mmCIF file of C-alpha atoms in Angstrom:
data_model
loop_
_atom_site.group_PDB
_atom_site.id
_atom_site.type_symbol
_atom_site.label_atom_id
_atom_site.label_comp_id
_atom_site.label_asym_id
_atom_site.label_seq_id
_atom_site.Cartn_x
_atom_site.Cartn_y
_atom_site.Cartn_z
ATOM 1 C CA ASP A 1 2.376 -5.656 20.360
ATOM 2 C CA ALA A 2 1.579 -4.130 16.736
ATOM 3 C CA ASP A 3 -0.462 -1.557 15.870
ATOM 4 C CA VAL A 4 -2.023 -3.042 12.980
ATOM 5 C CA THR A 5 -3.427 -6.535 13.596
ATOM 6 C CA GLN A 6 -5.403 -9.165 11.527
ATOM 7 C CA THR A 7 -7.140 -12.700 11.640
ATOM 8 C CA PRO A 8 -6.184 -15.019 10.169
ATOM 9 C CA ARG A 9 -3.212 -14.930 9.136
ATOM 10 C CA ASN A 10 -3.365 -17.769 6.658
ATOM 11 C CA ARG A 11 -7.374 -19.619 5.529
ATOM 12 C CA ILE A 12 -7.826 -22.046 2.811
ATOM 13 C CA THR A 13 -10.923 -22.354 2.051
ATOM 14 C CA LYS A 14 -13.376 -23.874 -0.136
ATOM 15 C CA THR A 15 -15.684 -22.419 -3.232
ATOM 16 C CA GLY A 16 -18.442 -20.946 -2.171
ATOM 17 C CA LYS A 17 -17.660 -20.610 1.993
ATOM 18 C CA ARG A 18 -18.377 -17.397 3.797
ATOM 19 C CA ILE A 19 -15.539 -16.295 5.360
ATOM 20 C CA MET A 20 -14.428 -13.152 7.355
ATOM 21 C CA LEU A 21 -11.053 -11.465 7.609
ATOM 22 C CA GLU A 22 -10.896 -9.271 10.697
ATOM 23 C CA CYS A 23 -8.257 -5.919 11.548
ATOM 24 C CA SER A 24 -8.032 -4.530 14.440
ATOM 25 C CA GLN A 25 -5.667 -1.384 15.227
ATOM 26 C CA THR A 26 -4.662 0.636 18.293
ATOM 27 C CA LYS A 27 -3.116 3.881 16.712
ATOM 28 C CA GLY A 28 -6.807 5.335 17.737
ATOM 29 C CA HIS A 29 -7.610 6.019 13.810
ATOM 30 C CA ASP A 30 -10.349 6.527 11.843
ATOM 31 C CA ARG A 31 -9.661 5.892 8.518
ATOM 32 C CA MET A 32 -9.124 2.428 7.311
ATOM 33 C CA TYR A 33 -9.177 0.503 4.697
ATOM 34 C CA TRP A 34 -9.204 -3.068 3.290
ATOM 35 C CA TYR A 35 -6.636 -3.818 0.155
ATOM 36 C CA ARG A 36 -5.598 -6.995 -2.066
ATOM 37 C CA GLN A 37 -2.406 -7.467 -3.747
ATOM 38 C CA ASP A 38 -2.047 -10.400 -6.499
ATOM 39 C CA PRO A 39 1.653 -11.263 -7.969
ATOM 40 C CA GLY A 40 2.672 -8.661 -10.365
ATOM 41 C CA LEU A 41 -0.643 -6.291 -9.557
ATOM 42 C CA GLY A 42 0.394 -4.583 -6.473
ATOM 43 C CA LEU A 43 -2.474 -2.936 -3.856
ATOM 44 C CA ARG A 44 -6.148 -2.424 -4.944
ATOM 45 C CA LEU A 45 -8.458 -0.963 -2.466
ATOM 46 C CA ILE A 46 -11.496 -2.683 -2.466
ATOM 47 C CA TYR A 47 -12.603 -0.854 0.326
ATOM 48 C CA TYR A 48 -12.003 1.742 2.561
ATOM 49 C CA SER A 49 -13.911 4.022 5.867
ATOM 50 C CA PHE A 50 -14.010 7.255 7.372
ATOM 51 C CA ASP A 51 -15.569 6.490 10.327
ATOM 52 C CA VAL A 52 -18.193 3.707 11.913
ATOM 53 C CA LYS A 53 -20.458 5.267 10.121
ATOM 54 C CA ASP A 54 -18.893 5.610 6.876
ATOM 55 C CA ILE A 55 -17.809 2.654 4.648
ATOM 56 C CA ASN A 56 -17.390 3.511 1.075
ATOM 57 C CA LYS A 57 -16.181 1.283 -2.034
ATOM 58 C CA GLY A 58 -13.178 0.961 -3.476
ATOM 59 C CA GLU A 59 -11.755 -0.255 -7.065
ATOM 60 C CA ILE A 60 -12.728 -3.788 -6.540
ATOM 61 C CA SER A 61 -15.486 -3.893 -4.153
ATOM 62 C CA ASP A 62 -17.846 -6.631 -5.874
ATOM 63 C CA GLY A 63 -17.686 -10.161 -4.045
ATOM 64 C CA TYR A 64 -16.842 -8.713 -0.483
ATOM 65 C CA SER A 65 -18.608 -6.762 2.403
ATOM 66 C CA VAL A 66 -17.478 -4.659 4.988
ATOM 67 C CA SER A 67 -18.554 -3.904 8.212
ATOM 68 C CA ARG A 68 -16.812 -1.130 10.373
ATOM 69 C CA GLN A 69 -18.311 -2.630 14.548
ATOM 70 C CA ALA A 70 -15.962 -0.254 15.880
ATOM 71 C CA GLN A 71 -13.296 2.477 15.356
ATOM 72 C CA ALA A 72 -10.748 0.516 15.932
ATOM 73 C CA LYS A 73 -12.392 -3.052 13.510
ATOM 74 C CA PHE A 74 -13.075 -2.923 9.940
ATOM 75 C CA SER A 75 -13.964 -6.378 8.995
ATOM 76 C CA LEU A 76 -13.508 -7.756 5.417
ATOM 77 C CA SER A 77 -16.551 -10.344 4.174
ATOM 78 C CA LEU A 78 -16.170 -12.577 1.328
ATOM 79 C CA GLU A 79 -20.086 -14.196 1.295
ATOM 80 C CA SER A 80 -19.546 -17.227 -1.520
ATOM 81 C CA ALA A 81 -15.486 -17.009 -1.849
ATOM 82 C CA ILE A 82 -14.778 -18.404 -5.466
ATOM 83 C CA PRO A 83 -10.483 -19.015 -6.659
ATOM 84 C CA ASN A 84 -10.092 -15.812 -8.507
ATOM 85 C CA GLN A 85 -10.534 -13.993 -4.654
ATOM 86 C CA THR A 86 -7.066 -16.049 -3.769
ATOM 87 C CA ALA A 87 -4.529 -13.515 -2.420
ATOM 88 C CA LEU A 88 -2.834 -11.715 0.158
ATOM 89 C CA TYR A 89 -5.519 -9.271 1.740
ATOM 90 C CA PHE A 90 -4.344 -5.723 3.950
ATOM 91 C CA CYS A 91 -5.724 -3.827 6.522
ATOM 92 C CA ALA A 92 -4.329 -0.151 6.290
ATOM 93 C CA THR A 93 -5.246 2.620 8.541
ATOM 94 C CA SER A 94 -4.755 6.561 8.711
ATOM 95 C CA GLY A 95 -5.314 9.481 10.016
ATOM 96 C CA THR A 96 -4.043 10.753 13.547
ATOM 97 C CA PRO A 97 -5.506 11.350 17.164
ATOM 98 C CA ALA A 98 -5.278 14.582 17.214
ATOM 99 C CA GLY A 99 -5.532 15.739 13.214
ATOM 100 C CA GLY A 100 -3.498 16.242 10.631
ATOM 101 C CA PRO A 101 -2.648 14.647 7.789
ATOM 102 C CA HIS A 102 -4.723 11.544 7.121
ATOM 103 C CA ASN A 103 -2.348 9.648 3.987
ATOM 104 C CA GLU A 104 -0.125 8.276 5.909
ATOM 105 C CA GLN A 105 -1.112 4.691 5.744
ATOM 106 C CA PHE A 106 0.336 1.589 7.750
ATOM 107 C CA PHE A 107 -0.571 -1.552 7.160
ATOM 108 C CA GLY A 108 -1.180 -5.154 8.887
ATOM 109 C CA PRO A 109 0.720 -7.723 8.532
ATOM 110 C CA GLY A 110 -1.729 -9.379 6.555
ATOM 111 C CA THR A 111 -3.508 -12.636 5.180
ATOM 112 C CA ARG A 112 -2.905 -15.131 3.214
ATOM 113 C CA LEU A 113 -6.605 -16.358 1.882
ATOM 114 C CA THR A 114 -6.324 -19.769 -0.765
ATOM 115 C CA VAL A 115 -9.693 -20.216 -2.005
ATOM 116 C CA LEU A 116 -9.273 -24.144 -3.487
ATOM 117 C CA ALA B 1 -8.666 8.998 -12.338
ATOM 118 C CA GLN B 2 -5.536 8.423 -10.123
ATOM 119 C CA LYS B 3 -2.269 6.289 -11.824
ATOM 120 C CA VAL B 4 0.710 4.968 -11.563
ATOM 121 C CA THR B 5 3.261 3.095 -12.989
ATOM 122 C CA GLN B 6 6.310 1.213 -12.517
ATOM 123 C CA ALA B 7 8.040 -0.191 -16.085
ATOM 124 C CA GLN B 8 10.734 -1.855 -14.204
ATOM 125 C CA THR B 9 8.824 -5.279 -13.453
ATOM 126 C CA GLU B 10 12.589 -6.849 -11.882
ATOM 127 C CA ILE B 11 15.680 -5.532 -11.721
ATOM 128 C CA SER B 12 18.844 -7.685 -10.670
ATOM 129 C CA VAL B 13 22.458 -6.131 -9.504
ATOM 130 C CA VAL B 14 25.261 -6.662 -7.687
ATOM 131 C CA GLU B 15 25.462 -5.626 -4.388
ATOM 132 C CA LYS B 16 27.601 -2.269 -4.198
ATOM 133 C CA GLU B 17 25.720 -1.211 -7.462
ATOM 134 C CA ASP B 18 23.472 1.985 -7.214
ATOM 135 C CA VAL B 19 20.477 1.243 -8.246
ATOM 136 C CA THR B 20 17.234 3.798 -9.562
ATOM 137 C CA LEU B 21 13.843 2.476 -9.252
ATOM 138 C CA ASP B 22 11.632 4.316 -11.349
ATOM 139 C CA CYS B 23 7.887 5.657 -10.838
ATOM 140 C CA VAL B 24 5.692 7.556 -13.082
ATOM 141 C CA TYR B 25 2.099 9.031 -11.863
ATOM 142 C CA GLU B 26 -1.146 10.862 -13.010
ATOM 143 C CA THR B 27 -3.324 12.648 -11.491
ATOM 144 C CA ARG B 28 -5.781 15.853 -12.141
ATOM 145 C CA ASP B 29 -5.181 16.633 -8.553
ATOM 146 C CA THR B 30 -3.025 20.051 -8.505
ATOM 147 C CA THR B 31 -2.440 18.590 -4.312
ATOM 148 C CA TYR B 32 -1.293 15.215 -3.912
ATOM 149 C CA TYR B 33 0.832 13.014 -1.912
ATOM 150 C CA LEU B 34 3.950 10.574 -3.620
ATOM 151 C CA PHE B 35 5.156 6.948 -0.960
ATOM 152 C CA TRP B 36 7.668 4.532 -1.710
ATOM 153 C CA TYR B 37 6.602 1.503 0.384
ATOM 154 C CA LYS B 38 9.208 -1.689 0.655
ATOM 155 C CA GLN B 39 7.788 -5.536 0.628
ATOM 156 C CA PRO B 40 10.886 -7.826 2.065
ATOM 157 C CA PRO B 41 10.483 -11.691 1.623
ATOM 158 C CA SER B 42 8.708 -11.700 4.915
ATOM 159 C CA GLY B 43 5.662 -10.141 3.083
ATOM 160 C CA GLU B 44 4.899 -6.833 5.766
ATOM 161 C CA LEU B 45 4.459 -3.347 4.246
ATOM 162 C CA VAL B 46 6.924 -0.436 5.409
ATOM 163 C CA PHE B 47 7.065 2.560 4.987
ATOM 164 C CA LEU B 48 9.637 4.603 3.765
ATOM 165 C CA ILE B 49 8.837 8.093 2.329
ATOM 166 C CA ARG B 50 5.625 10.558 1.294
ATOM 167 C CA ARG B 51 6.253 13.640 -0.481
ATOM 168 C CA ASN B 52 3.318 16.437 -0.703
ATOM 169 C CA SER B 53 3.215 17.753 -4.320
ATOM 170 C CA PHE B 54 4.260 21.641 -2.805
ATOM 171 C CA ASP B 55 7.896 19.734 -1.487
ATOM 172 C CA GLU B 56 9.975 19.234 -4.978
ATOM 173 C CA GLN B 57 13.078 18.933 -2.799
ATOM 174 C CA ASN B 58 15.115 16.004 -2.784
ATOM 175 C CA GLU B 59 15.547 13.988 -0.021
ATOM 176 C CA ILE B 60 18.326 11.870 0.898
ATOM 177 C CA SER B 61 17.620 9.097 4.197
ATOM 178 C CA GLY B 62 20.786 7.209 4.689
ATOM 179 C CA ARG B 63 21.683 5.415 1.540
ATOM 180 C CA TYR B 64 18.044 5.987 0.317
ATOM 181 C CA SER B 65 17.182 9.159 -1.689
ATOM 182 C CA TRP B 66 14.084 10.348 -3.643
ATOM 183 C CA ASN B 67 13.962 12.793 -6.761
ATOM 184 C CA PHE B 68 10.968 14.421 -7.609
ATOM 185 C CA GLN B 69 10.093 15.934 -10.681
ATOM 186 C CA LYS B 70 6.786 17.828 -11.408
ATOM 187 C CA SER B 71 8.003 18.759 -14.776
ATOM 188 C CA THR B 72 7.728 14.900 -15.787
ATOM 189 C CA SER B 73 5.328 13.591 -12.811
ATOM 190 C CA SER B 74 8.103 11.119 -11.533
ATOM 191 C CA PHE B 75 9.655 10.339 -8.079
ATOM 192 C CA ASN B 76 12.508 8.447 -8.921
ATOM 193 C CA PHE B 77 13.714 6.665 -5.413
ATOM 194 C CA THR B 78 17.974 5.480 -5.577
ATOM 195 C CA ILE B 79 19.781 3.028 -3.622
ATOM 196 C CA THR B 80 23.397 4.180 -2.912
ATOM 197 C CA ALA B 81 25.993 1.080 -2.164
ATOM 198 C CA SER B 82 23.182 -1.597 -2.752
ATOM 199 C CA GLN B 83 23.199 -4.142 0.042
ATOM 200 C CA VAL B 84 21.506 -7.971 -0.252
ATOM 201 C CA VAL B 85 19.180 -6.269 2.628
ATOM 202 C CA ASP B 86 17.571 -4.491 0.499
ATOM 203 C CA SER B 87 16.240 -7.278 -1.513
ATOM 204 C CA ALA B 88 12.469 -6.767 -1.765
ATOM 205 C CA VAL B 89 9.518 -5.243 -3.765
ATOM 206 C CA TYR B 90 9.319 -1.934 -3.737
ATOM 207 C CA PHE B 91 5.948 -0.264 -4.371
ATOM 208 C CA CYS B 92 5.480 3.689 -5.524
ATOM 209 C CA ALA B 93 2.080 4.803 -4.690
ATOM 210 C CA LEU B 94 -0.350 7.976 -5.657
ATOM 211 C CA SER B 95 -2.950 9.882 -3.724
ATOM 212 C CA ASP B 96 -4.982 13.289 -3.836
ATOM 213 C CA ASP B 97 -5.366 15.311 -0.660
ATOM 214 C CA SER B 98 -9.406 15.927 -1.204
ATOM 215 C CA GLY B 99 -11.549 14.443 1.450
ATOM 216 C CA GLY B 100 -8.035 14.289 3.677
ATOM 217 C CA GLY B 101 -6.787 11.704 1.842
ATOM 218 C CA ALA B 102 -9.518 8.806 3.149
ATOM 219 C CA ASP B 103 -10.353 7.037 -0.565
ATOM 220 C CA GLY B 104 -7.210 5.436 -0.200
ATOM 221 C CA LEU B 105 -4.129 4.802 -2.268
ATOM 222 C CA THR B 106 -3.212 4.121 -5.639
ATOM 223 C CA PHE B 107 -0.172 2.167 -5.946
ATOM 224 C CA GLY B 108 2.199 0.752 -8.632
ATOM 225 C CA LYS B 109 2.046 -2.589 -9.642
ATOM 226 C CA GLY B 110 5.991 -2.575 -7.585
ATOM 227 C CA THR B 111 9.462 -3.498 -9.091
ATOM 228 C CA HIS B 112 11.218 -6.322 -7.582
ATOM 229 C CA LEU B 113 14.688 -5.283 -6.641
ATOM 230 C CA ILE B 114 17.507 -8.197 -6.394
ATOM 231 C CA ILE B 115 20.729 -7.566 -5.292
ATOM 232 C CA GLN B 116 22.996 -10.623 -5.729
ATOM 233 C CA PRO B 117 26.452 -10.743 -3.681
#
């Protein structure tokens, strides 16, 4: 089974709808991240979380919110989706259960979101 | 602010040729980490290498090699004897170590590598 899973893998929605993307991990990592990828722009950080009680905005947080329901779960919400939020969204985790370097990130398979 | 530049948007070579992907970074931190990720057509992100700022030794892993030069703020990636399966988008990324590096990776825009048979 995959260590970092994302649901759904693909989603098509309409402008104005509320959308939630979910991420779960079995790696025991404390830190989790949400990125979006747009063609030709690479990946950009939306939000990140150090632990359940610590959530931080990334480079492009406007129009998004997150929830860290548990150490293993980190959800991304689009309260009112708009077409320019059409992108590939990645969840990532970092950290080791016993401590140590926190910089290597492990990515989920991605969620392709289309907003019409 | 951190910045990663991958000036080559797309590179196309014939199979078995050697190819180098360039990465130039900017950071004010003395402690930082550099990464390369591969994104094949299937879309997942595959971790290739991590290098910290105190280790300037070049690294070789099979047909892959990395050249880290702090003097030019570059971390270039070379594929020797390229194969069609190497076709992918390759991302260079940077993370500093303040707060344990928990503030995410800064990615370059990626280089699309096409290996023609």
